[in-house]
Amino acid sequence: MKVAIPTTDKLTIFGHTGHADYFLVLTIENGKIIDKEYRNNPHSNREGHGNVPDHEPGSNHNNHSHHHEHEHSNNHMHHDENAHDEMIKSIEDCKYFIVRHVGRRCAPSLKKFNVRPVQVKGNGEILIEDVLEEVVKMPVD
């Protein structure tokens, strides 16, 4: 069985699923994690949202201010219904998706690809390692 968890820092469950940089995909057999991999989230901000990997927008380079601007339109990936399908398709081999919140645009895609969302409750950051004990006990059927 495979389980996906959205993360950006590879330590915590990212709060805004669609903007997480990665999905940690765990392969679980007989209550043990036998494999893990990080898959890029095709819907994340670092995938074509105007971000440049070596610096932050508004950062100061050689004493000059550098500002990024871009337009938001209705066909921007964040607003594109197909983008959620693309995101979930990247984890369609997973039975469960451990999340902080399921957005209204993401829920239909999860259903379409038969990936079950499991919402984790809690305030503040939730460490991935803190939920692993429960994750390995999840039903296989």
JSON list of C-alpha atoms in Angstrom, two decimals:
[
{"chain": "A", "resi": 1, "resn": "MET", "atom": "CA", "xyz": [0.00, 0.00, 0.00]},
{"chain": "A", "resi": 2, "resn": "LYS", "atom": "CA", "xyz": [1.21, 3.52, -0.77]},
{"chain": "A", "resi": 3, "resn": "VAL", "atom": "CA", "xyz": [0.47, 6.70, 1.17]},
{"chain": "A", "resi": 4, "resn": "ALA", "atom": "CA", "xyz": [1.23, 10.28, 0.07]},
{"chain": "A", "resi": 5, "resn": "ILE", "atom": "CA", "xyz": [1.96, 13.26, 2.34]},
{"chain": "A", "resi": 6, "resn": "PRO", "atom": "CA", "xyz": [2.35, 16.86, 1.06]},
{"chain": "A", "resi": 7, "resn": "THR", "atom": "CA", "xyz": [5.53, 18.55, 2.30]},
{"chain": "A", "resi": 8, "resn": "THR", "atom": "CA", "xyz": [7.87, 21.36, 1.38]},
{"chain": "A", "resi": 9, "resn": "ASP", "atom": "CA", "xyz": [10.57, 21.02, 4.03]},
{"chain": "A", "resi": 10, "resn": "LYS", "atom": "CA", "xyz": [10.48, 17.18, 4.05]},
{"chain": "A", "resi": 11, "resn": "LEU", "atom": "CA", "xyz": [9.79, 17.32, 7.80]},
{"chain": "A", "resi": 12, "resn": "THR", "atom": "CA", "xyz": [6.25, 18.65, 8.23]},
{"chain": "A", "resi": 13, "resn": "ILE", "atom": "CA", "xyz": [2.86, 18.15, 6.60]},
{"chain": "A", "resi": 14, "resn": "PHE", "atom": "CA", "xyz": [2.36, 21.25, 4.46]},
{"chain": "A", "resi": 15, "resn": "GLY", "atom": "CA", "xyz": [-0.87, 23.13, 5.23]},
{"chain": "A", "resi": 16, "resn": "HIS", "atom": "CA", "xyz": [-1.84, 24.14, 1.69]},
{"chain": "A", "resi": 17, "resn": "THR", "atom": "CA", "xyz": [-1.72, 20.83, -0.16]},
{"chain": "A", "resi": 18, "resn": "GLY", "atom": "CA", "xyz": [-1.67, 22.26, -3.68]},
{"chain": "A", "resi": 19, "resn": "HIS", "atom": "CA", "xyz": [1.31, 24.47, -2.93]},
{"chain": "A", "resi": 20, "resn": "ALA", "atom": "CA", "xyz": [3.54, 21.82, -1.32]},
{"chain": "A", "resi": 21, "resn": "ASP", "atom": "CA", "xyz": [6.76, 21.32, -3.26]},
{"chain": "A", "resi": 22, "resn": "TYR", "atom": "CA", "xyz": [6.73, 17.54, -2.85]},
{"chain": "A", "resi": 23, "resn": "PHE", "atom": "CA", "xyz": [4.67, 14.51, -2.00]},
{"chain": "A", "resi": 24, "resn": "LEU", "atom": "CA", "xyz": [6.38, 12.06, 0.30]},
{"chain": "A", "resi": 25, "resn": "VAL", "atom": "CA", "xyz": [5.21, 8.65, -0.95]},
{"chain": "A", "resi": 26, "resn": "LEU", "atom": "CA", "xyz": [5.57, 5.81, 1.52]},
{"chain": "A", "resi": 27, "resn": "THR", "atom": "CA", "xyz": [5.25, 2.15, 0.60]},
{"chain": "A", "resi": 28, "resn": "ILE", "atom": "CA", "xyz": [3.91, 0.16, 3.54]},
{"chain": "A", "resi": 29, "resn": "GLU", "atom": "CA", "xyz": [3.80, -3.61, 3.88]},
{"chain": "A", "resi": 30, "resn": "ASN", "atom": "CA", "xyz": [2.86, -5.59, 6.99]},
{"chain": "A", "resi": 31, "resn": "GLY", "atom": "CA", "xyz": [2.79, -2.43, 9.12]},
{"chain": "A", "resi": 32, "resn": "LYS", "atom": "CA", "xyz": [6.30, -1.33, 8.12]},
{"chain": "A", "resi": 33, "resn": "ILE", "atom": "CA", "xyz": [7.58, 1.37, 5.79]},
{"chain": "A", "resi": 34, "resn": "ILE", "atom": "CA", "xyz": [9.66, -0.45, 3.18]},
{"chain": "A", "resi": 35, "resn": "ASP", "atom": "CA", "xyz": [10.29, 2.44, 0.78]},
{"chain": "A", "resi": 36, "resn": "LYS", "atom": "CA", "xyz": [9.95, 6.21, 0.57]},
{"chain": "A", "resi": 37, "resn": "GLU", "atom": "CA", "xyz": [10.33, 8.67, -2.28]},
{"chain": "A", "resi": 38, "resn": "TYR", "atom": "CA", "xyz": [9.76, 12.38, -2.83]},
{"chain": "A", "resi": 39, "resn": "ARG", "atom": "CA", "xyz": [7.76, 13.26, -5.92]},
{"chain": "A", "resi": 40, "resn": "ASN", "atom": "CA", "xyz": [7.61, 16.79, -7.30]},
{"chain": "A", "resi": 41, "resn": "ASN", "atom": "CA", "xyz": [4.16, 18.36, -7.04]},
{"chain": "A", "resi": 42, "resn": "PRO", "atom": "CA", "xyz": [3.27, 19.57, -10.56]},
{"chain": "A", "resi": 43, "resn": "HIS", "atom": "CA", "xyz": [0.87, 22.10, -8.98]},
{"chain": "A", "resi": 44, "resn": "SER", "atom": "CA", "xyz": [3.37, 23.69, -6.55]},
{"chain": "A", "resi": 45, "resn": "ASN", "atom": "CA", "xyz": [4.45, 27.32, -6.63]},
{"chain": "A", "resi": 46, "resn": "ARG", "atom": "CA", "xyz": [7.95, 26.44, -7.74]},
{"chain": "A", "resi": 47, "resn": "GLU", "atom": "CA", "xyz": [6.54, 24.90, -10.94]},
{"chain": "A", "resi": 48, "resn": "GLY", "atom": "CA", "xyz": [6.00, 27.95, -13.15]},
{"chain": "A", "resi": 49, "resn": "HIS", "atom": "CA", "xyz": [4.63, 30.54, -10.75]},
{"chain": "A", "resi": 50, "resn": "GLY", "atom": "CA", "xyz": [7.32, 33.07, -11.46]},
{"chain": "A", "resi": 51, "resn": "ASN", "atom": "CA", "xyz": [9.66, 31.83, -8.78]},
{"chain": "A", "resi": 52, "resn": "VAL", "atom": "CA", "xyz": [13.37, 31.78, -9.45]},
{"chain": "A", "resi": 53, "resn": "PRO", "atom": "CA", "xyz": [15.17, 29.14, -7.37]},
{"chain": "A", "resi": 54, "resn": "ASP", "atom": "CA", "xyz": [18.26, 31.15, -6.44]},
{"chain": "A", "resi": 55, "resn": "HIS", "atom": "CA", "xyz": [16.58, 34.19, -4.91]},
{"chain": "A", "resi": 56, "resn": "GLU", "atom": "CA", "xyz": [13.39, 35.48, -3.38]},
{"chain": "A", "resi": 57, "resn": "PRO", "atom": "CA", "xyz": [11.11, 38.10, -4.95]},
{"chain": "A", "resi": 58, "resn": "GLY", "atom": "CA", "xyz": [11.95, 41.55, -3.61]},
{"chain": "A", "resi": 59, "resn": "SER", "atom": "CA", "xyz": [15.46, 40.53, -2.55]},
{"chain": "A", "resi": 60, "resn": "ASN", "atom": "CA", "xyz": [18.27, 43.03, -2.79]},
{"chain": "A", "resi": 61, "resn": "HIS", "atom": "CA", "xyz": [20.94, 42.21, -5.39]},
{"chain": "A", "resi": 62, "resn": "ASN", "atom": "CA", "xyz": [24.02, 44.46, -5.50]},
{"chain": "A", "resi": 63, "resn": "ASN", "atom": "CA", "xyz": [22.15, 47.25, -3.73]},
{"chain": "A", "resi": 64, "resn": "HIS", "atom": "CA", "xyz": [19.27, 47.35, -6.16]},
{"chain": "A", "resi": 65, "resn": "SER", "atom": "CA", "xyz": [15.78, 46.17, -5.44]},
{"chain": "A", "resi": 66, "resn": "HIS", "atom": "CA", "xyz": [14.51, 43.33, -7.59]},
{"chain": "A", "resi": 67, "resn": "HIS", "atom": "CA", "xyz": [10.74, 42.95, -7.87]},
{"chain": "A", "resi": 68, "resn": "HIS", "atom": "CA", "xyz": [8.80, 40.24, -9.66]},
{"chain": "A", "resi": 69, "resn": "GLU", "atom": "CA", "xyz": [5.42, 40.92, -11.19]},
{"chain": "A", "resi": 70, "resn": "HIS", "atom": "CA", "xyz": [3.11, 38.61, -13.04]},
{"chain": "A", "resi": 71, "resn": "GLU", "atom": "CA", "xyz": [-0.52, 38.64, -13.96]},
{"chain": "A", "resi": 72, "resn": "HIS", "atom": "CA", "xyz": [-3.09, 36.29, -12.57]},
{"chain": "A", "resi": 73, "resn": "SER", "atom": "CA", "xyz": [-5.69, 35.15, -15.04]},
{"chain": "A", "resi": 74, "resn": "ASN", "atom": "CA", "xyz": [-8.53, 32.66, -14.90]},
{"chain": "A", "resi": 75, "resn": "ASN", "atom": "CA", "xyz": [-6.40, 30.10, -16.73]},
{"chain": "A", "resi": 76, "resn": "HIS", "atom": "CA", "xyz": [-3.49, 30.34, -14.26]},
{"chain": "A", "resi": 77, "resn": "MET", "atom": "CA", "xyz": [-2.57, 26.89, -12.96]},
{"chain": "A", "resi": 78, "resn": "HIS", "atom": "CA", "xyz": [-3.79, 27.71, -9.43]},
{"chain": "A", "resi": 79, "resn": "HIS", "atom": "CA", "xyz": [-7.29, 28.27, -10.78]},
{"chain": "A", "resi": 80, "resn": "ASP", "atom": "CA", "xyz": [-7.28, 25.56, -13.43]},
{"chain": "A", "resi": 81, "resn": "GLU", "atom": "CA", "xyz": [-9.54, 22.63, -12.49]},
{"chain": "A", "resi": 82, "resn": "ASN", "atom": "CA", "xyz": [-7.35, 20.30, -14.57]},
{"chain": "A", "resi": 83, "resn": "ALA", "atom": "CA", "xyz": [-4.35, 21.28, -12.45]},
{"chain": "A", "resi": 84, "resn": "HIS", "atom": "CA", "xyz": [-5.84, 19.43, -9.48]},
{"chain": "A", "resi": 85, "resn": "ASP", "atom": "CA", "xyz": [-6.31, 16.35, -11.65]},
{"chain": "A", "resi": 86, "resn": "GLU", "atom": "CA", "xyz": [-2.66, 16.64, -12.72]},
{"chain": "A", "resi": 87, "resn": "MET", "atom": "CA", "xyz": [-1.58, 16.97, -9.09]},
{"chain": "A", "resi": 88, "resn": "ILE", "atom": "CA", "xyz": [-3.55, 13.94, -7.89]},
{"chain": "A", "resi": 89, "resn": "LYS", "atom": "CA", "xyz": [-2.60, 11.91, -10.96]},
{"chain": "A", "resi": 90, "resn": "SER", "atom": "CA", "xyz": [1.01, 12.19, -9.76]},
{"chain": "A", "resi": 91, "resn": "ILE", "atom": "CA", "xyz": [0.00, 10.15, -6.67]},
{"chain": "A", "resi": 92, "resn": "GLU", "atom": "CA", "xyz": [-2.77, 8.01, -8.18]},
{"chain": "A", "resi": 93, "resn": "ASP", "atom": "CA", "xyz": [-0.93, 4.84, -7.14]},
{"chain": "A", "resi": 94, "resn": "CYS", "atom": "CA", "xyz": [-1.46, 5.86, -3.49]},
{"chain": "A", "resi": 95, "resn": "LYS", "atom": "CA", "xyz": [-4.39, 4.60, -1.45]},
{"chain": "A", "resi": 96, "resn": "TYR", "atom": "CA", "xyz": [-4.33, 7.47, 1.07]},
{"chain": "A", "resi": 97, "resn": "PHE", "atom": "CA", "xyz": [-3.41, 11.15, 1.03]},
{"chain": "A", "resi": 98, "resn": "ILE", "atom": "CA", "xyz": [-2.55, 12.48, 4.50]},
{"chain": "A", "resi": 99, "resn": "VAL", "atom": "CA", "xyz": [-3.46, 16.19, 4.54]},
{"chain": "A", "resi": 100, "resn": "ARG", "atom": "CA", "xyz": [-4.13, 19.12, 6.86]},
{"chain": "A", "resi": 101, "resn": "HIS", "atom": "CA", "xyz": [-7.06, 20.28, 4.73]},
{"chain": "A", "resi": 102, "resn": "VAL", "atom": "CA", "xyz": [-8.87, 19.15, 1.58]},
{"chain": "A", "resi": 103, "resn": "GLY", "atom": "CA", "xyz": [-9.82, 22.08, -0.62]},
{"chain": "A", "resi": 104, "resn": "ARG", "atom": "CA", "xyz": [-13.10, 22.15, -2.52]},
{"chain": "A", "resi": 105, "resn": "ARG", "atom": "CA", "xyz": [-11.28, 22.00, -5.86]},
{"chain": "A", "resi": 106, "resn": "CYS", "atom": "CA", "xyz": [-9.07, 19.10, -4.80]},
{"chain": "A", "resi": 107, "resn": "ALA", "atom": "CA", "xyz": [-11.81, 16.82, -3.41]},
{"chain": "A", "resi": 108, "resn": "PRO", "atom": "CA", "xyz": [-13.31, 15.88, -6.83]},
{"chain": "A", "resi": 109, "resn": "SER", "atom": "CA", "xyz": [-9.86, 14.98, -8.18]},
{"chain": "A", "resi": 110, "resn": "LEU", "atom": "CA", "xyz": [-9.16, 12.74, -5.19]},
{"chain": "A", "resi": 111, "resn": "LYS", "atom": "CA", "xyz": [-12.46, 10.96, -5.79]},
{"chain": "A", "resi": 112, "resn": "LYS", "atom": "CA", "xyz": [-11.82, 10.68, -9.54]},
{"chain": "A", "resi": 113, "resn": "PHE", "atom": "CA", "xyz": [-8.46, 8.95, -8.98]},
{"chain": "A", "resi": 114, "resn": "ASN", "atom": "CA", "xyz": [-9.73, 6.89, -6.02]},
{"chain": "A", "resi": 115, "resn": "VAL", "atom": "CA", "xyz": [-7.25, 8.38, -3.53]},
{"chain": "A", "resi": 116, "resn": "ARG", "atom": "CA", "xyz": [-8.71, 8.63, -0.03]},
{"chain": "A", "resi": 117, "resn": "PRO", "atom": "CA", "xyz": [-7.96, 11.85, 1.87]},
{"chain": "A", "resi": 118, "resn": "VAL", "atom": "CA", "xyz": [-7.16, 11.48, 5.57]},
{"chain": "A", "resi": 119, "resn": "GLN", "atom": "CA", "xyz": [-7.27, 14.79, 7.41]},
{"chain": "A", "resi": 120, "resn": "VAL", "atom": "CA", "xyz": [-4.80, 15.30, 10.26]},
{"chain": "A", "resi": 121, "resn": "LYS", "atom": "CA", "xyz": [-5.99, 17.64, 13.00]},
{"chain": "A", "resi": 122, "resn": "GLY", "atom": "CA", "xyz": [-3.72, 19.84, 15.03]},
{"chain": "A", "resi": 123, "resn": "ASN", "atom": "CA", "xyz": [-2.51, 23.35, 15.66]},
{"chain": "A", "resi": 124, "resn": "GLY", "atom": "CA", "xyz": [0.78, 24.60, 14.34]},
{"chain": "A", "resi": 125, "resn": "GLU", "atom": "CA", "xyz": [3.25, 22.45, 12.48]},
{"chain": "A", "resi": 126, "resn": "ILE", "atom": "CA", "xyz": [2.65, 18.72, 12.35]},
{"chain": "A", "resi": 127, "resn": "LEU", "atom": "CA", "xyz": [5.78, 16.65, 11.96]},
{"chain": "A", "resi": 128, "resn": "ILE", "atom": "CA", "xyz": [5.54, 13.78, 9.49]},
{"chain": "A", "resi": 129, "resn": "GLU", "atom": "CA", "xyz": [7.29, 11.48, 11.96]},
{"chain": "A", "resi": 130, "resn": "ASP", "atom": "CA", "xyz": [4.52, 12.17, 14.51]},
{"chain": "A", "resi": 131, "resn": "VAL", "atom": "CA", "xyz": [1.83, 10.63, 12.25]},
{"chain": "A", "resi": 132, "resn": "LEU", "atom": "CA", "xyz": [3.80, 7.65, 10.93]},
{"chain": "A", "resi": 133, "resn": "GLU", "atom": "CA", "xyz": [2.75, 5.32, 13.75]},
{"chain": "A", "resi": 134, "resn": "GLU", "atom": "CA", "xyz": [-0.90, 5.79, 12.77]},
{"chain": "A", "resi": 135, "resn": "VAL", "atom": "CA", "xyz": [-0.19, 5.75, 9.03]},
{"chain": "A", "resi": 136, "resn": "VAL", "atom": "CA", "xyz": [1.35, 2.27, 9.10]},
{"chain": "A", "resi": 137, "resn": "LYS", "atom": "CA", "xyz": [-1.79, 0.96, 10.88]},
{"chain": "A", "resi": 138, "resn": "MET", "atom": "CA", "xyz": [-4.18, 2.17, 8.16]},
{"chain": "A", "resi": 139, "resn": "PRO", "atom": "CA", "xyz": [-6.36, -0.53, 6.59]},
{"chain": "A", "resi": 140, "resn": "VAL", "atom": "CA", "xyz": [-5.11, -2.02, 3.34]},
{"chain": "A", "resi": 141, "resn": "ASP", "atom": "CA", "xyz": [-8.57, -2.82, 1.91]}
]
